Structures are given as structure tokens and as C-alpha cells.
Short mmCIF file of N, CA, C and O in Angstrom, two decimals:
data_model
loop_
_atom_site.label_atom_id
_atom_site.label_comp_id
_atom_site.label_asym_id
_atom_site.label_seq_id
_atom_site.Cartn_x
_atom_site.Cartn_y
_atom_site.Cartn_z
N UNK A 1 6.81 -25.33 -5.68
CA UNK A 1 7.47 -23.99 -5.42
C UNK A 1 6.92 -23.24 -4.12
O UNK A 1 5.81 -23.02 -4.04
N UNK A 2 7.84 -22.76 -3.21
CA UNK A 2 7.21 -22.11 -2.08
C UNK A 2 8.10 -20.84 -2.26
O UNK A 2 9.22 -20.62 -2.61
N UNK A 3 7.31 -19.64 -2.27
CA UNK A 3 7.99 -18.36 -2.42
C UNK A 3 7.50 -17.53 -1.23
O UNK A 3 6.49 -17.49 -0.66
N UNK A 4 8.55 -16.82 -0.67
CA UNK A 4 8.28 -15.98 0.68
C UNK A 4 9.25 -14.72 0.30
O UNK A 4 10.30 -14.70 -0.31
N UNK A 5 8.82 -13.71 0.85
CA UNK A 5 9.28 -12.23 0.64
C UNK A 5 10.47 -12.19 1.78
O UNK A 5 11.36 -11.44 1.67
N UNK A 6 10.45 -12.88 2.87
CA UNK A 6 11.39 -12.80 3.99
C UNK A 6 12.36 -13.51 3.99
O UNK A 6 12.29 -14.83 3.96
N UNK A 7 13.57 -13.00 3.66
CA UNK A 7 14.92 -13.75 3.38
C UNK A 7 15.32 -14.43 4.80
O UNK A 7 16.06 -15.46 4.74
N UNK A 8 14.73 -14.08 5.99
CA UNK A 8 15.27 -14.61 7.26
C UNK A 8 14.24 -15.90 7.45
O UNK A 8 14.58 -16.73 8.39
N UNK A 9 13.21 -16.12 6.74
CA UNK A 9 12.36 -17.15 6.99
C UNK A 9 13.19 -18.55 6.74
O UNK A 9 13.84 -18.64 5.56
N UNK A 10 13.00 -19.61 7.44
CA UNK A 10 13.65 -20.80 7.26
C UNK A 10 12.92 -21.70 6.34
O UNK A 10 11.91 -22.26 6.72
N UNK A 11 13.24 -21.58 5.09
CA UNK A 11 12.39 -22.42 3.89
C UNK A 11 13.08 -23.56 3.63
O UNK A 11 12.79 -24.37 2.75
N UNK A 12 14.28 -24.05 4.25
CA UNK A 12 15.11 -25.09 3.78
C UNK A 12 14.40 -26.47 4.09
O UNK A 12 14.83 -27.62 3.68
N UNK A 13 13.31 -26.36 4.96
CA UNK A 13 12.60 -27.71 5.33
C UNK A 13 11.38 -28.00 4.44
O UNK A 13 10.51 -28.69 4.87
N UNK A 14 11.34 -27.45 3.17
CA UNK A 14 10.25 -27.79 2.25
C UNK A 14 10.32 -29.27 1.79
O UNK A 14 11.38 -30.01 2.05
N UNK A 15 9.43 -29.78 1.32
CA UNK A 15 9.44 -31.21 0.78
C UNK A 15 10.33 -31.32 -0.09
O UNK A 15 10.76 -30.47 -1.01
N UNK A 16 11.04 -32.58 -0.25
CA UNK A 16 12.11 -32.84 -1.41
C UNK A 16 11.83 -32.57 -2.75
O UNK A 16 12.57 -32.15 -3.46
N UNK A 17 10.40 -32.60 -3.22
CA UNK A 17 10.07 -32.35 -4.45
C UNK A 17 9.80 -30.90 -4.66
O UNK A 17 9.34 -30.56 -5.76
N UNK A 18 10.05 -30.00 -3.77
CA UNK A 18 9.68 -28.55 -3.72
C UNK A 18 10.84 -27.72 -3.70
O UNK A 18 11.99 -28.30 -3.17
N UNK A 19 10.81 -26.53 -4.37
CA UNK A 19 11.91 -25.62 -4.27
C UNK A 19 11.40 -24.34 -3.50
O UNK A 19 10.14 -24.13 -3.61
N UNK A 20 12.30 -23.56 -2.89
CA UNK A 20 11.86 -22.32 -2.19
C UNK A 20 12.61 -21.13 -2.84
O UNK A 20 13.95 -21.41 -2.99
N UNK A 21 12.12 -20.06 -2.93
CA UNK A 21 12.61 -19.01 -3.50
C UNK A 21 12.07 -17.69 -2.79
O UNK A 21 11.02 -17.71 -2.12
N UNK A 22 13.08 -16.59 -2.72
CA UNK A 22 12.68 -15.52 -2.02
C UNK A 22 12.10 -14.49 -3.30
O UNK A 22 12.74 -14.31 -4.27
N UNK A 23 11.00 -13.94 -3.25
CA UNK A 23 10.28 -13.19 -4.27
C UNK A 23 9.42 -12.27 -3.51
O UNK A 23 8.75 -12.33 -2.59
N UNK A 24 9.11 -11.12 -4.48
CA UNK A 24 8.06 -10.18 -3.74
C UNK A 24 6.81 -10.61 -4.60
O UNK A 24 6.70 -10.56 -5.71
N UNK A 25 5.65 -10.97 -3.80
CA UNK A 25 4.55 -11.36 -4.39
C UNK A 25 3.86 -10.27 -5.21
O UNK A 25 2.86 -10.65 -5.94
N UNK A 26 4.03 -9.07 -4.98
CA UNK A 26 3.49 -7.92 -5.87
C UNK A 26 4.09 -7.69 -7.17
O UNK A 26 3.68 -6.87 -7.93
N UNK A 27 5.36 -8.45 -7.38
CA UNK A 27 5.95 -8.15 -8.47
C UNK A 27 6.87 -9.47 -8.89
O UNK A 27 8.12 -9.60 -8.84
N UNK A 28 6.07 -10.65 -9.21
CA UNK A 28 6.70 -11.72 -9.37
C UNK A 28 7.45 -11.80 -10.75
O UNK A 28 7.05 -11.38 -11.53
N UNK A 29 8.54 -12.60 -10.75
CA UNK A 29 9.37 -12.51 -11.88
C UNK A 29 8.89 -13.72 -12.83
O UNK A 29 9.64 -13.92 -13.80
N UNK A 30 7.99 -14.51 -12.40
CA UNK A 30 7.70 -15.77 -13.21
C UNK A 30 6.85 -15.24 -14.49
O UNK A 30 5.89 -14.48 -14.39
N UNK A 31 6.86 -16.04 -15.47
CA UNK A 31 6.04 -15.96 -16.61
C UNK A 31 4.59 -16.06 -16.34
O UNK A 31 4.25 -16.87 -15.41
N UNK A 32 3.65 -15.61 -17.12
CA UNK A 32 2.32 -15.79 -17.15
C UNK A 32 2.01 -17.29 -16.94
O UNK A 32 2.60 -18.01 -17.68
N UNK A 33 0.95 -17.74 -16.11
CA UNK A 33 0.55 -19.06 -16.01
C UNK A 33 1.74 -20.20 -15.70
O UNK A 33 1.84 -21.29 -16.30
N UNK A 34 2.76 -19.68 -14.97
CA UNK A 34 3.67 -20.40 -14.59
C UNK A 34 3.34 -21.56 -13.54
O UNK A 34 4.10 -22.75 -13.50
N UNK A 35 2.40 -21.55 -12.80
CA UNK A 35 1.92 -22.39 -11.83
C UNK A 35 0.61 -22.88 -12.00
O UNK A 35 -0.15 -22.17 -12.42
N UNK A 36 0.53 -24.21 -11.81
CA UNK A 36 -0.85 -24.84 -12.05
C UNK A 36 -1.76 -24.18 -10.99
O UNK A 36 -3.01 -23.72 -11.34
N UNK A 37 -1.43 -24.21 -9.64
CA UNK A 37 -2.32 -23.56 -8.62
C UNK A 37 -1.52 -22.59 -7.89
O UNK A 37 -0.21 -22.71 -7.63
N UNK A 38 -2.13 -21.42 -7.49
CA UNK A 38 -1.56 -20.51 -6.56
C UNK A 38 -2.36 -20.57 -5.39
O UNK A 38 -3.54 -20.43 -5.21
N UNK A 39 -1.65 -20.80 -4.09
CA UNK A 39 -2.41 -20.77 -2.85
C UNK A 39 -1.54 -19.90 -2.02
O UNK A 39 -0.40 -19.67 -1.69
N UNK A 40 -2.43 -18.90 -1.31
CA UNK A 40 -1.96 -18.08 -0.34
C UNK A 40 -2.88 -18.08 0.94
O UNK A 40 -4.03 -17.85 0.82
N UNK A 41 -2.13 -18.20 1.96
CA UNK A 41 -2.90 -18.18 3.36
C UNK A 41 -2.49 -17.03 4.15
O UNK A 41 -1.28 -16.83 4.75
N UNK A 42 -3.34 -16.12 4.57
CA UNK A 42 -3.11 -14.98 5.35
C UNK A 42 -1.92 -14.04 4.94
O UNK A 42 -1.08 -13.81 5.75
N UNK A 43 -1.79 -13.81 3.75
CA UNK A 43 -0.70 -12.95 3.35
C UNK A 43 -1.16 -11.64 2.87
O UNK A 43 -0.58 -10.53 3.02
N UNK A 44 -2.27 -11.54 2.05
CA UNK A 44 -2.74 -10.49 1.34
C UNK A 44 -2.90 -9.27 2.43
O UNK A 44 -2.68 -8.22 1.94
N UNK A 45 -3.40 -9.48 3.65
CA UNK A 45 -3.43 -8.30 4.47
C UNK A 45 -2.08 -7.80 5.07
O UNK A 45 -2.06 -6.77 5.66
N UNK A 46 -0.91 -8.34 4.74
CA UNK A 46 0.28 -8.01 5.06
C UNK A 46 1.03 -7.32 4.16
O UNK A 46 2.32 -6.75 4.30
N UNK A 47 0.73 -7.41 2.73
CA UNK A 47 1.46 -6.84 1.60
C UNK A 47 1.58 -5.22 1.59
O UNK A 47 2.37 -4.65 0.81
N UNK A 48 0.80 -4.56 2.25
CA UNK A 48 0.78 -3.16 2.20
C UNK A 48 -0.67 -2.58 2.03
O UNK A 48 -1.70 -3.25 2.23
N UNK A 49 -0.67 -1.31 1.64
CA UNK A 49 -2.07 -0.74 1.19
C UNK A 49 -2.85 -1.27 0.22
O UNK A 49 -2.40 -2.39 -0.52
N UNK A 50 -3.94 -0.65 -0.23
CA UNK A 50 -4.81 -0.98 -1.16
C UNK A 50 -4.12 -1.34 -2.52
O UNK A 50 -4.27 -2.27 -3.30
N UNK A 51 -3.14 -0.25 -2.97
CA UNK A 51 -2.58 -0.41 -4.17
C UNK A 51 -1.79 -1.70 -4.31
O UNK A 51 -1.63 -2.51 -5.10
N UNK A 52 -0.89 -1.97 -3.01
CA UNK A 52 -0.05 -3.06 -3.14
C UNK A 52 -1.04 -4.47 -3.16
O UNK A 52 -0.66 -5.44 -3.70
N UNK A 53 -1.90 -4.48 -2.41
CA UNK A 53 -2.89 -5.45 -2.39
C UNK A 53 -3.55 -5.73 -3.86
O UNK A 53 -3.66 -7.17 -4.28
N UNK A 54 -3.84 -4.94 -4.55
CA UNK A 54 -4.28 -4.91 -6.01
C UNK A 54 -3.17 -5.48 -6.71
O UNK A 54 -3.43 -6.58 -7.56
N UNK A 55 -1.88 -5.06 -6.47
CA UNK A 55 -0.69 -5.62 -7.42
C UNK A 55 -0.63 -7.08 -7.00
O UNK A 55 -0.32 -7.99 -8.01
N UNK A 56 -0.77 -7.41 -5.70
CA UNK A 56 -0.69 -8.82 -5.42
C UNK A 56 -1.76 -9.78 -5.98
O UNK A 56 -1.52 -10.69 -6.54
N UNK A 57 -2.95 -9.25 -5.99
CA UNK A 57 -4.04 -9.99 -6.65
C UNK A 57 -4.01 -10.13 -7.97
O UNK A 57 -4.24 -11.22 -8.59
N UNK A 58 -3.40 -9.08 -8.61
CA UNK A 58 -3.15 -9.23 -10.10
C UNK A 58 -2.06 -10.38 -10.41
O UNK A 58 -2.16 -11.16 -11.53
N UNK A 59 -1.01 -10.45 -9.52
CA UNK A 59 0.10 -11.33 -9.64
C UNK A 59 -0.42 -12.72 -9.56
O UNK A 59 -0.11 -13.77 -10.21
N UNK A 60 -1.37 -12.96 -8.43
CA UNK A 60 -1.91 -14.20 -8.30
C UNK A 60 -2.74 -14.69 -9.48
O UNK A 60 -2.32 -15.86 -10.01
N UNK A 61 -3.47 -13.91 -10.00
CA UNK A 61 -4.42 -14.27 -11.27
C UNK A 61 -3.46 -14.53 -12.50
O UNK A 61 -3.85 -15.24 -13.38
N UNK A 62 -2.34 -13.85 -12.61
CA UNK A 62 -1.65 -13.80 -13.78
C UNK A 62 -0.67 -15.09 -13.79
O UNK A 62 -0.48 -15.71 -14.84
N UNK A 63 -0.14 -15.39 -12.64
CA UNK A 63 0.74 -16.53 -12.69
C UNK A 63 0.02 -17.98 -12.36
O UNK A 63 0.58 -18.91 -12.67
N UNK A 64 -1.26 -17.91 -12.25
CA UNK A 64 -1.99 -19.28 -11.99
C UNK A 64 -2.60 -19.65 -13.36
O UNK A 64 -3.31 -18.93 -14.05
N UNK A 65 -2.18 -20.94 -13.66
CA UNK A 65 -2.73 -21.44 -14.87
C UNK A 65 -4.14 -22.07 -14.72
O UNK A 65 -5.04 -22.02 -15.73
N UNK A 66 -4.34 -22.84 -13.84
CA UNK A 66 -5.65 -23.53 -13.47
C UNK A 66 -6.40 -22.69 -12.52
O UNK A 66 -7.65 -22.52 -12.82
N UNK A 67 -5.91 -22.32 -11.43
CA UNK A 67 -6.66 -21.62 -10.54
C UNK A 67 -5.85 -21.12 -9.26
O UNK A 67 -4.63 -21.25 -9.23
N UNK A 68 -6.62 -20.47 -8.37
CA UNK A 68 -6.00 -19.94 -7.14
C UNK A 68 -7.04 -20.15 -6.05
O UNK A 68 -8.22 -20.40 -6.15
N UNK A 69 -6.40 -20.16 -4.76
CA UNK A 69 -6.99 -20.12 -3.47
C UNK A 69 -6.37 -19.42 -2.53
O UNK A 69 -5.12 -19.57 -2.36
N UNK A 70 -7.00 -18.35 -2.09
CA UNK A 70 -6.56 -17.32 -1.11
C UNK A 70 -7.30 -17.17 -0.05
O UNK A 70 -8.46 -16.99 0.01
N UNK A 71 -6.82 -17.11 1.21
CA UNK A 71 -7.64 -16.79 2.22
C UNK A 71 -6.88 -15.46 3.04
O UNK A 71 -5.79 -15.45 3.12
N UNK A 72 -7.79 -14.86 3.77
CA UNK A 72 -7.33 -13.65 4.43
C UNK A 72 -8.62 -13.32 5.64
O UNK A 72 -9.71 -13.67 5.36
N UNK A 73 -8.10 -12.81 6.78
CA UNK A 73 -9.10 -12.42 7.63
C UNK A 73 -10.13 -11.49 7.10
O UNK A 73 -9.86 -10.56 6.50
N UNK A 74 -11.32 -11.74 7.57
CA UNK A 74 -12.47 -10.75 7.27
C UNK A 74 -12.38 -9.33 8.20
O UNK A 74 -12.52 -9.63 9.44
N UNK A 75 -12.47 -8.41 7.59
CA UNK A 75 -12.37 -7.22 8.32
C UNK A 75 -13.64 -7.03 9.13
O UNK A 75 -13.45 -6.45 10.36
N UNK A 76 -14.83 -7.63 8.81
CA UNK A 76 -16.00 -7.33 9.62
C UNK A 76 -15.92 -8.27 10.82
O UNK A 76 -16.92 -8.19 11.65
N UNK A 77 -15.14 -9.17 11.06
CA UNK A 77 -15.15 -10.18 12.13
C UNK A 77 -14.43 -9.17 13.34
O UNK A 77 -13.49 -8.63 13.09
N UNK A 78 -15.14 -9.43 14.58
CA UNK A 78 -14.97 -8.46 15.65
C UNK A 78 -13.46 -8.72 16.20
O UNK A 78 -12.81 -7.86 17.00
N UNK A 79 -12.93 -9.99 16.11
CA UNK A 79 -11.80 -10.22 16.92
C UNK A 79 -10.54 -10.21 15.84
O UNK A 79 -10.65 -10.96 14.85
N UNK A 80 -9.71 -9.42 16.12
CA UNK A 80 -8.33 -9.34 15.32
C UNK A 80 -7.60 -10.78 15.48
O UNK A 80 -7.25 -11.07 16.69
N UNK A 81 -7.34 -11.47 14.36
CA UNK A 81 -6.59 -12.56 14.30
C UNK A 81 -5.23 -12.50 14.74
O UNK A 81 -4.47 -13.67 14.89
N UNK A 82 -4.61 -11.44 14.55
CA UNK A 82 -3.10 -11.31 14.88
C UNK A 82 -2.80 -10.91 16.07
O UNK A 82 -1.75 -11.33 16.74
N UNK A 83 -3.83 -10.17 16.90
CA UNK A 83 -3.64 -9.75 18.37
C UNK A 83 -4.44 -10.39 19.20
O UNK A 83 -4.31 -10.52 20.44
N UNK A 84 -5.61 -11.07 18.83
CA UNK A 84 -6.73 -11.53 19.63
C UNK A 84 -7.36 -10.48 20.44
O UNK A 84 -7.88 -10.59 21.42
N UNK A 85 -7.13 -9.23 20.02
CA UNK A 85 -7.76 -8.07 20.65
C UNK A 85 -9.12 -7.67 19.86
O UNK A 85 -8.95 -7.56 18.62
N UNK A 86 -10.12 -7.50 20.51
CA UNK A 86 -11.55 -7.07 19.84
C UNK A 86 -11.34 -5.80 19.25
O UNK A 86 -10.80 -4.84 19.68
N UNK A 87 -11.66 -5.80 17.75
CA UNK A 87 -11.73 -4.49 17.01
C UNK A 87 -10.46 -3.82 17.00
O UNK A 87 -10.44 -2.86 16.54
N UNK A 88 -9.39 -4.39 17.19
CA UNK A 88 -8.07 -3.85 17.06
C UNK A 88 -7.76 -3.29 15.66
O UNK A 88 -7.48 -2.25 15.46
N UNK A 89 -8.05 -4.19 14.61
CA UNK A 89 -7.90 -3.65 13.27
C UNK A 89 -8.86 -2.53 12.90
O UNK A 89 -8.55 -2.00 11.77
N UNK A 90 -9.85 -2.27 13.52
CA UNK A 90 -10.54 -1.08 13.16
C UNK A 90 -10.17 0.30 13.96
O UNK A 90 -10.83 1.38 13.69
N UNK A 91 -9.16 0.11 14.77
CA UNK A 91 -8.74 1.19 15.52
C UNK A 91 -7.74 2.13 14.70
O UNK A 91 -7.01 1.53 13.59
N UNK A 92 -7.63 3.42 14.74
CA UNK A 92 -6.76 4.27 14.13
C UNK A 92 -5.27 3.78 14.59
O UNK A 92 -4.95 3.32 15.55
N UNK A 93 -4.41 3.81 13.53
CA UNK A 93 -2.95 3.38 13.68
C UNK A 93 -2.26 3.80 14.98
O UNK A 93 -1.76 3.05 15.56
N UNK A 94 -2.57 5.17 15.43
CA UNK A 94 -2.00 5.64 16.63
C UNK A 94 -2.40 4.99 17.89
O UNK A 94 -1.59 4.61 18.72
N UNK A 95 -3.68 4.59 17.81
CA UNK A 95 -4.23 3.72 19.01
C UNK A 95 -3.72 2.23 18.86
O UNK A 95 -3.56 1.56 19.93
N UNK A 96 -3.53 1.79 17.60
CA UNK A 96 -3.00 0.51 17.73
C UNK A 96 -1.53 0.23 18.08
O UNK A 96 -1.22 -0.67 18.65
N UNK A 97 -0.79 1.28 17.87
CA UNK A 97 0.65 1.52 18.36
C UNK A 97 0.52 1.36 19.94
O UNK A 97 1.48 0.73 20.54
N UNK A 98 -0.39 1.74 20.56
CA UNK A 98 -0.64 1.78 22.07
C UNK A 98 -1.07 0.46 22.47
O UNK A 98 -0.48 -0.16 23.63
N UNK A 99 -2.11 -0.02 21.97
CA UNK A 99 -2.80 -1.26 22.52
C UNK A 99 -2.24 -2.61 22.06
O UNK A 99 -2.55 -3.66 22.59
N UNK A 100 -1.31 -2.62 20.99
CA UNK A 100 -0.63 -3.77 20.42
C UNK A 100 -0.12 -4.51 21.69
O UNK A 100 0.21 -5.79 21.79
N UNK A 101 0.44 -3.82 22.73
CA UNK A 101 1.27 -4.42 23.67
C UNK A 101 0.46 -5.24 24.76
O UNK A 101 0.81 -6.01 25.37
N UNK A 102 -0.92 -5.22 24.40
CA UNK A 102 -1.76 -5.93 25.24
C UNK A 102 -2.17 -7.37 24.64
O UNK A 102 -2.96 -8.01 25.04
N UNK A 103 -1.58 -7.41 23.44
CA UNK A 103 -1.92 -8.60 22.51
C UNK A 103 -1.51 -9.90 23.21
O UNK A 103 -0.40 -10.07 23.89
N UNK A 104 -2.25 -10.75 22.96
CA UNK A 104 -2.11 -12.30 23.39
C UNK A 104 -1.98 -13.27 22.30
O UNK A 104 -1.77 -14.31 22.23
N UNK A 105 -1.94 -12.55 21.13
CA UNK A 105 -1.75 -13.26 19.80
C UNK A 105 -0.21 -13.24 19.43
O UNK A 105 0.74 -12.97 20.06
N UNK A 106 -0.02 -13.68 18.17
CA UNK A 106 1.33 -13.76 17.81
C UNK A 106 1.96 -12.28 17.42
O UNK A 106 3.21 -12.32 17.40
N UNK A 107 1.01 -11.27 17.17
CA UNK A 107 1.67 -10.06 16.76
C UNK A 107 1.68 -9.18 18.18
O UNK A 107 0.68 -8.85 18.53
N UNK A 108 2.99 -8.93 18.60
CA UNK A 108 2.99 -8.17 19.86
C UNK A 108 3.54 -6.95 19.85
O UNK A 108 3.67 -6.20 20.85
N UNK A 109 4.07 -6.48 18.60
CA UNK A 109 4.52 -5.22 18.37
C UNK A 109 3.89 -4.67 17.12
O UNK A 109 3.34 -5.62 16.05
N UNK A 110 3.69 -3.47 16.93
CA UNK A 110 2.77 -2.96 15.68
C UNK A 110 3.61 -3.15 14.51
O UNK A 110 4.61 -3.04 14.23
N UNK A 111 2.63 -3.68 13.60
CA UNK A 111 2.97 -4.00 12.09
C UNK A 111 2.02 -3.38 11.35
O UNK A 111 0.66 -3.42 11.71
N UNK A 112 2.10 -2.96 10.16
CA UNK A 112 0.98 -2.59 9.21
C UNK A 112 0.27 -3.75 8.68
O UNK A 112 0.84 -4.71 8.19
N UNK A 113 -1.02 -3.81 8.96
CA UNK A 113 -1.91 -4.80 8.65
C UNK A 113 -3.21 -4.12 8.11
O UNK A 113 -3.83 -3.37 8.63
N UNK A 114 -3.52 -4.46 6.71
CA UNK A 114 -4.76 -4.02 6.31
C UNK A 114 -5.63 -5.22 5.86
O UNK A 114 -5.56 -5.77 4.79
N UNK A 115 -6.80 -5.42 6.64
CA UNK A 115 -7.65 -6.36 6.49
C UNK A 115 -8.60 -5.98 5.49
O UNK A 115 -8.89 -4.85 5.37
N UNK A 116 -9.32 -6.85 4.75
CA UNK A 116 -10.28 -6.58 3.74
C UNK A 116 -11.66 -7.21 4.02
O UNK A 116 -11.73 -8.12 4.70
N UNK A 117 -12.56 -6.38 3.31
CA UNK A 117 -14.05 -7.05 3.58
C UNK A 117 -14.22 -7.91 2.21
O UNK A 117 -13.54 -7.90 1.24
N UNK A 118 -15.35 -8.65 2.22
CA UNK A 118 -15.69 -9.55 1.12
C UNK A 118 -15.83 -8.78 -0.18
O UNK A 118 -15.39 -9.04 -1.11
N UNK A 119 -16.42 -7.48 -0.02
CA UNK A 119 -16.66 -6.60 -1.09
C UNK A 119 -15.30 -6.21 -1.73
O UNK A 119 -15.16 -6.34 -2.92
N UNK A 120 -14.26 -5.68 -0.88
CA UNK A 120 -13.00 -5.38 -1.40
C UNK A 120 -12.26 -6.48 -2.06
O UNK A 120 -11.72 -6.43 -3.16
N UNK A 121 -12.47 -7.80 -1.46
CA UNK A 121 -11.79 -8.91 -2.00
C UNK A 121 -12.39 -9.22 -3.20
O UNK A 121 -11.58 -9.52 -4.32
N UNK A 122 -13.66 -9.29 -3.36
CA UNK A 122 -14.27 -9.39 -4.80
C UNK A 122 -13.82 -8.37 -5.70
O UNK A 122 -13.77 -8.83 -6.90
N UNK A 123 -13.58 -7.27 -5.37
CA UNK A 123 -13.17 -6.17 -6.30
C UNK A 123 -11.76 -6.47 -6.90
O UNK A 123 -11.36 -6.22 -8.15
N UNK A 124 -11.06 -7.21 -6.07
CA UNK A 124 -9.61 -7.54 -6.53
C UNK A 124 -9.53 -8.91 -7.26
O UNK A 124 -8.83 -9.22 -8.19
N UNK A 125 -10.77 -9.68 -6.91
CA UNK A 125 -10.72 -11.10 -7.76
C UNK A 125 -12.17 -11.09 -8.14
O UNK A 125 -12.88 -11.83 -7.65
N UNK A 126 -12.33 -10.49 -9.38
CA UNK A 126 -13.63 -10.37 -10.18
C UNK A 126 -14.29 -11.65 -10.30
O UNK A 126 -15.60 -11.80 -10.08
N UNK A 127 -13.45 -12.55 -10.82
CA UNK A 127 -14.15 -13.88 -11.33
C UNK A 127 -14.21 -14.81 -10.14
O UNK A 127 -14.47 -15.85 -10.40
N UNK A 128 -13.66 -14.49 -8.89
CA UNK A 128 -13.47 -15.66 -7.98
C UNK A 128 -14.90 -15.71 -7.16
O UNK A 128 -15.59 -14.84 -7.15
N UNK A 129 -14.91 -16.81 -6.51
CA UNK A 129 -15.87 -17.03 -5.47
C UNK A 129 -15.47 -16.56 -4.23
O UNK A 129 -14.23 -16.94 -4.02
N UNK A 130 -16.10 -15.77 -3.46
CA UNK A 130 -15.56 -15.21 -2.09
C UNK A 130 -16.58 -15.73 -1.02
O UNK A 130 -17.91 -15.53 -1.14
N UNK A 131 -15.99 -16.55 -0.21
CA UNK A 131 -16.91 -17.32 0.79
C UNK A 131 -16.31 -17.00 2.14
O UNK A 131 -15.09 -17.11 2.34
N UNK A 132 -17.19 -16.74 3.36
CA UNK A 132 -16.65 -16.80 4.62
C UNK A 132 -16.36 -18.29 5.09
O UNK A 132 -17.22 -19.26 4.59
N UNK A 133 -15.44 -18.31 5.92
CA UNK A 133 -14.99 -19.73 6.37
C UNK A 133 -14.56 -19.72 7.72
O UNK A 133 -14.25 -18.41 8.29
N UNK A 134 -14.59 -20.74 8.57
CA UNK A 134 -14.05 -20.66 9.88
C UNK A 134 -15.10 -20.43 10.86
O UNK A 134 -16.18 -20.20 10.45
N UNK A 135 -14.71 -20.35 12.00
CA UNK A 135 -15.75 -20.18 13.17
C UNK A 135 -16.32 -18.77 12.94
O UNK A 135 -15.53 -17.78 13.06
N UNK A 136 -17.63 -18.56 12.81
CA UNK A 136 -18.24 -17.49 12.68
C UNK A 136 -17.84 -16.44 11.58
O UNK A 136 -18.13 -15.28 11.51
N UNK A 137 -17.32 -17.13 10.55
CA UNK A 137 -16.82 -16.54 9.37
C UNK A 137 -15.62 -15.64 9.60
O UNK A 137 -15.29 -14.51 9.11
N UNK A 138 -14.70 -15.97 10.34
CA UNK A 138 -13.35 -15.32 10.64
C UNK A 138 -12.75 -15.03 9.42
O UNK A 138 -12.06 -13.89 9.54
N UNK A 139 -12.73 -15.85 8.52
CA UNK A 139 -11.80 -15.73 7.32
C UNK A 139 -12.55 -15.57 6.00
O UNK A 139 -13.77 -16.06 6.02
N UNK A 140 -12.00 -15.07 5.00
CA UNK A 140 -12.70 -15.07 3.67
C UNK A 140 -11.73 -15.76 2.71
O UNK A 140 -10.46 -15.77 2.79
N UNK A 141 -12.24 -16.59 1.91
CA UNK A 141 -11.49 -17.26 0.86
C UNK A 141 -12.16 -16.82 -0.44
O UNK A 141 -13.16 -16.78 -0.80
N UNK A 142 -11.06 -16.49 -1.43
CA UNK A 142 -11.42 -16.36 -2.69
C UNK A 142 -10.67 -17.43 -3.47
O UNK A 142 -9.41 -17.82 -3.46
N UNK A 143 -11.51 -18.03 -4.32
CA UNK A 143 -10.92 -19.02 -5.23
C UNK A 143 -11.57 -19.14 -6.55
O UNK A 143 -12.70 -18.65 -6.70
N UNK A 144 -10.73 -19.40 -7.56
CA UNK A 144 -11.19 -19.33 -8.97
C UNK A 144 -10.48 -20.18 -9.89
O UNK A 144 -9.20 -20.52 -9.56
N UNK A 145 -11.07 -20.37 -11.19
CA UNK A 145 -10.52 -21.28 -12.04
C UNK A 145 -10.19 -20.17 -13.16
O UNK A 145 -10.95 -19.26 -13.43
N UNK A 146 -9.07 -20.29 -13.94
CA UNK A 146 -8.71 -19.48 -14.91
C UNK A 146 -9.38 -19.86 -16.21
O UNK A 146 -9.86 -20.97 -16.42
#
């Protein structure tokens, strides 16, 4: 199963043994423990503010039967992975609106993005292992077994 919130996303090319659905990761309609594993790559920072991120993290843990694996960029890493601009993610929103146009990354216009620290990720995934991964600890991974 592949779940995406963006109805414009082309999900028709998933593997033949998989299905694709449009759903809100902060309010999944699936019963508890519906999936063996829950995998999320660079999504958590895009779901909204802290409250929405906590909702998403609860849903991850609720629907995963065996475990989960989630990655997200580390707030403490100096290079913003969406714009490739140094310290972009630590700027006030009004300055982000101005400098995002200098982006050489995939994000070229302003979008709300809230990156997390390892401490915050651990607060949302209490039973998870939180580890830095990638070059110089660019990303954080939370993984856990139910």
C-alpha cells in the first residue's frame, strides 16, 4: 500500500502487487495495526506544525503492527535539504519568503516546512531508536518495533 495526500501525485506506477490511495497521514482511516511496517521518508517536516507532526507520529505508531521506519532532515544540520541554502530552515518565515528564490534545490517557492531535532523526534516516538544518518548526520531516522 502506498498512501499519499496529494491527489495530483502520479501513483499509478506502483508495483503490480501494491495499491495506492490518497489519505491524510495525520488522520488515517485504517484500523489499528493495519500494516506490518510503516515507512515514511522526508514527510514529517511537511505535515504542518508541532501539533500536526504529533498527530502524524501517533498514526504511524497506531497503524504499524511490527514496526516503523521514518526519516526526516535534522534541524541542526546547517544545510537545508529542500533549498540547499545554508541555515535557511532557521530563518524567520518572512526572510524565508525572500531568500527561497535563491534556492538551487527542489523547493523554489516558499512552503511551510518544520524540521525537527533528535530531541523532538524522540518526544514523538518515545520507544524508537533515533539515529543520525547520511553525510555528516544530515537526516534523522526513527525506527521501532511494536
